[in-house]
Amino acid sequence: MASRDAIEHEITYPYGIDVVWEALTESEQLSEWLMATDFTASVGSRFTFRDHEPWPDGVIYDVVGEILVCDPPRRLAYTWASPPKHGETVVEWNLFPVKGGTLVRLRHSGFESLGKAGQEAIDMLRDGWGGLLSDELMVHLRDRCDDPAKSAVG
């Protein structure tokens, strides 16, 4: 049964940890595969992700957040809030060098404490994160790297 508090995804990319880290922390790259943003990977900095498409309820939400943890190139955590409908949750990325690339673990948590709005959000975001990681980020990394073997670890 799926968790009602957290979304978790794990994927291995055939690129080195620094290449993947940059795709998760540089505003130009985030804007290419996730959402337009003024993201700066520094603890305490605030940012906005500007959504391009309406959610299933027909509304385009901006996501606002603050960097909680930034430990390059291994761990990144930030708050994620889509006011006014959904409360604040936490997105955490953990990166691990593995043979042939980088293992990425995403955990987006804190939905259960938000009641009905949190359950609506987790239902909308669960598949969204999966597609972003397996499709959008994978294509972004491939397009930015001429030869994955040059960037791969091990």
Protein backbone atom coordinates (compact mmCIF):
# COMPACT_ATOMS: atom_id res chain seq x y z
CA MET A 1 0.00 0.00 0.00
CA ALA A 2 1.27 3.46 -0.85
CA SER A 3 2.27 5.72 2.01
CA ARG A 4 -0.18 8.50 2.84
CA ASP A 5 2.65 10.68 4.18
CA ALA A 6 5.47 10.37 1.66
CA ILE A 7 6.33 9.84 -1.97
CA GLU A 8 9.52 7.88 -2.54
CA HIS A 9 11.31 7.19 -5.80
CA GLU A 10 14.71 5.69 -6.55
CA ILE A 11 16.46 5.74 -9.91
CA THR A 12 19.99 5.26 -11.20
CA TYR A 13 21.33 7.59 -13.88
CA PRO A 14 24.35 6.67 -16.03
CA TYR A 15 26.05 9.98 -15.16
CA GLY A 16 28.47 11.07 -12.48
CA ILE A 17 27.26 12.47 -9.18
CA ASP A 18 28.44 16.03 -9.96
CA VAL A 19 26.48 16.08 -13.24
CA VAL A 20 23.31 14.91 -11.51
CA TRP A 21 23.84 17.30 -8.57
CA GLU A 22 24.09 20.26 -10.95
CA ALA A 23 20.81 19.24 -12.64
CA LEU A 24 19.13 19.28 -9.20
CA THR A 25 20.64 22.54 -7.94
CA GLU A 26 21.31 24.95 -10.81
CA SER A 27 18.34 27.20 -11.58
CA GLU A 28 18.99 27.13 -15.34
CA GLN A 29 18.91 23.34 -15.41
CA LEU A 30 15.93 23.04 -13.03
CA SER A 31 14.05 25.42 -15.31
CA GLU A 32 14.71 23.10 -18.24
CA TRP A 33 13.41 19.85 -16.73
CA LEU A 34 11.25 20.79 -13.73
CA MET A 35 9.83 24.33 -13.56
CA ALA A 36 11.08 27.87 -14.12
CA THR A 37 12.83 28.95 -10.94
CA ASP A 38 15.11 31.38 -9.14
CA PHE A 39 16.56 28.47 -7.10
CA THR A 40 19.89 28.99 -5.30
CA ALA A 41 21.35 25.97 -3.51
CA SER A 42 22.26 27.66 -0.24
CA VAL A 43 20.79 26.88 3.20
CA GLY A 44 18.19 29.49 4.10
CA SER A 45 17.66 30.79 0.57
CA ARG A 46 14.06 31.07 -0.59
CA PHE A 47 12.90 30.26 -4.10
CA THR A 48 9.85 29.91 -6.34
CA PHE A 49 9.07 27.25 -8.92
CA ARG A 50 6.65 28.59 -11.54
CA ASP A 51 4.43 25.85 -12.92
CA HIS A 52 3.77 25.81 -16.67
CA GLU A 53 0.66 23.63 -16.77
CA PRO A 54 -2.56 23.60 -14.76
CA TRP A 55 -3.01 20.88 -12.15
CA PRO A 56 -5.99 18.50 -12.46
CA ASP A 57 -8.13 21.11 -10.67
CA GLY A 58 -7.42 23.58 -13.49
CA VAL A 59 -5.24 25.95 -11.43
CA ILE A 60 -1.61 26.87 -12.12
CA TYR A 61 0.22 26.90 -8.79
CA ASP A 62 3.56 28.44 -7.94
CA VAL A 63 5.61 26.41 -5.48
CA VAL A 64 7.55 28.35 -2.87
CA GLY A 65 10.27 26.92 -0.68
CA GLU A 66 13.35 27.34 1.43
CA ILE A 67 16.57 25.33 1.37
CA LEU A 68 16.91 23.32 4.60
CA VAL A 69 19.98 21.18 3.81
CA CYS A 70 22.62 21.55 1.13
CA ASP A 71 25.51 19.09 1.34
CA PRO A 72 27.04 18.95 -2.17
CA PRO A 73 26.97 16.63 -3.99
CA ARG A 74 25.15 14.20 -1.71
CA ARG A 75 22.09 15.69 -0.02
CA LEU A 76 19.59 18.45 -0.66
CA ALA A 77 16.36 19.18 1.21
CA TYR A 78 13.88 22.02 0.90
CA THR A 79 10.35 22.96 1.83
CA TRP A 80 7.67 22.77 -0.86
CA ALA A 81 4.45 24.75 -0.54
CA SER A 82 1.75 25.44 -3.13
CA PRO A 83 -0.36 28.15 -1.54
CA PRO A 84 -3.14 28.70 -1.00
CA LYS A 85 -4.52 25.16 -1.31
CA HIS A 86 -1.73 22.86 -0.13
CA GLY A 87 0.40 23.27 2.97
CA GLU A 88 4.14 22.91 3.38
CA THR A 89 5.93 19.60 2.76
CA VAL A 90 9.60 18.63 2.44
CA VAL A 91 11.47 17.38 -0.63
CA GLU A 92 14.71 15.52 0.07
CA TRP A 93 17.24 14.30 -2.50
CA ASN A 94 20.02 11.85 -1.63
CA LEU A 95 22.68 10.99 -4.21
CA PHE A 96 25.03 8.00 -4.10
CA PRO A 97 27.86 7.20 -6.52
CA VAL A 98 27.41 3.67 -7.83
CA LYS A 99 29.17 1.64 -10.48
CA GLY A 100 28.27 3.21 -13.80
CA GLY A 101 26.51 6.29 -12.48
CA THR A 102 24.54 7.85 -9.65
CA LEU A 103 21.72 6.45 -7.55
CA VAL A 104 19.13 9.15 -6.70
CA ARG A 105 16.62 8.76 -3.89
CA LEU A 106 13.78 11.26 -3.72
CA ARG A 107 11.52 11.53 -0.69
CA HIS A 108 8.72 14.10 -0.62
CA SER A 109 7.08 13.95 2.82
CA GLY A 110 4.78 15.68 5.27
CA PHE A 111 1.43 15.13 3.54
CA GLU A 112 -0.44 13.29 6.29
CA SER A 113 -0.38 16.23 8.70
CA LEU A 114 -2.12 18.38 6.06
CA GLY A 115 -5.33 16.37 6.20
CA LYS A 116 -7.52 16.23 3.10
CA ALA A 117 -5.43 18.83 1.22
CA GLY A 118 -2.31 16.74 1.86
CA GLN A 119 -3.94 13.60 0.51
CA GLU A 120 -5.09 15.46 -2.61
CA ALA A 121 -1.54 16.76 -3.10
CA ILE A 122 0.14 13.37 -2.62
CA ASP A 123 -2.26 11.79 -5.09
CA MET A 124 -1.43 14.44 -7.71
CA LEU A 125 2.32 14.45 -7.07
CA ARG A 126 3.06 10.71 -6.77
CA ASP A 127 2.96 9.97 -10.50
CA GLY A 128 4.26 13.42 -11.35
CA TRP A 129 7.56 12.86 -9.56
CA GLY A 130 7.91 9.41 -11.11
CA GLY A 131 7.52 10.80 -14.62
CA LEU A 132 9.81 13.73 -13.96
CA LEU A 133 12.60 11.44 -12.74
CA SER A 134 12.26 8.69 -15.34
CA ASP A 135 11.49 10.93 -18.31
CA GLU A 136 12.21 14.64 -17.94
CA LEU A 137 15.38 14.46 -15.85
CA MET A 138 16.73 11.45 -17.76
CA VAL A 139 16.27 13.23 -21.11
CA HIS A 140 17.74 16.43 -19.68
CA LEU A 141 20.87 14.64 -18.48
CA ARG A 142 21.26 12.76 -21.75
CA ASP A 143 20.91 15.94 -23.78
CA ARG A 144 23.50 17.78 -21.64
CA CYS A 145 26.08 14.97 -21.78
CA ASP A 146 27.61 13.97 -25.11
CA ASP A 147 28.92 10.66 -23.77
CA PRO A 148 27.51 9.21 -20.53
CA ALA A 149 30.63 7.09 -20.10
CA LYS A 150 32.69 10.27 -19.70
CA SER A 151 30.51 11.32 -16.77
CA ALA A 152 29.86 7.93 -15.18
CA VAL A 153 31.45 6.86 -11.95
CA GLY A 154 33.33 3.60 -11.56
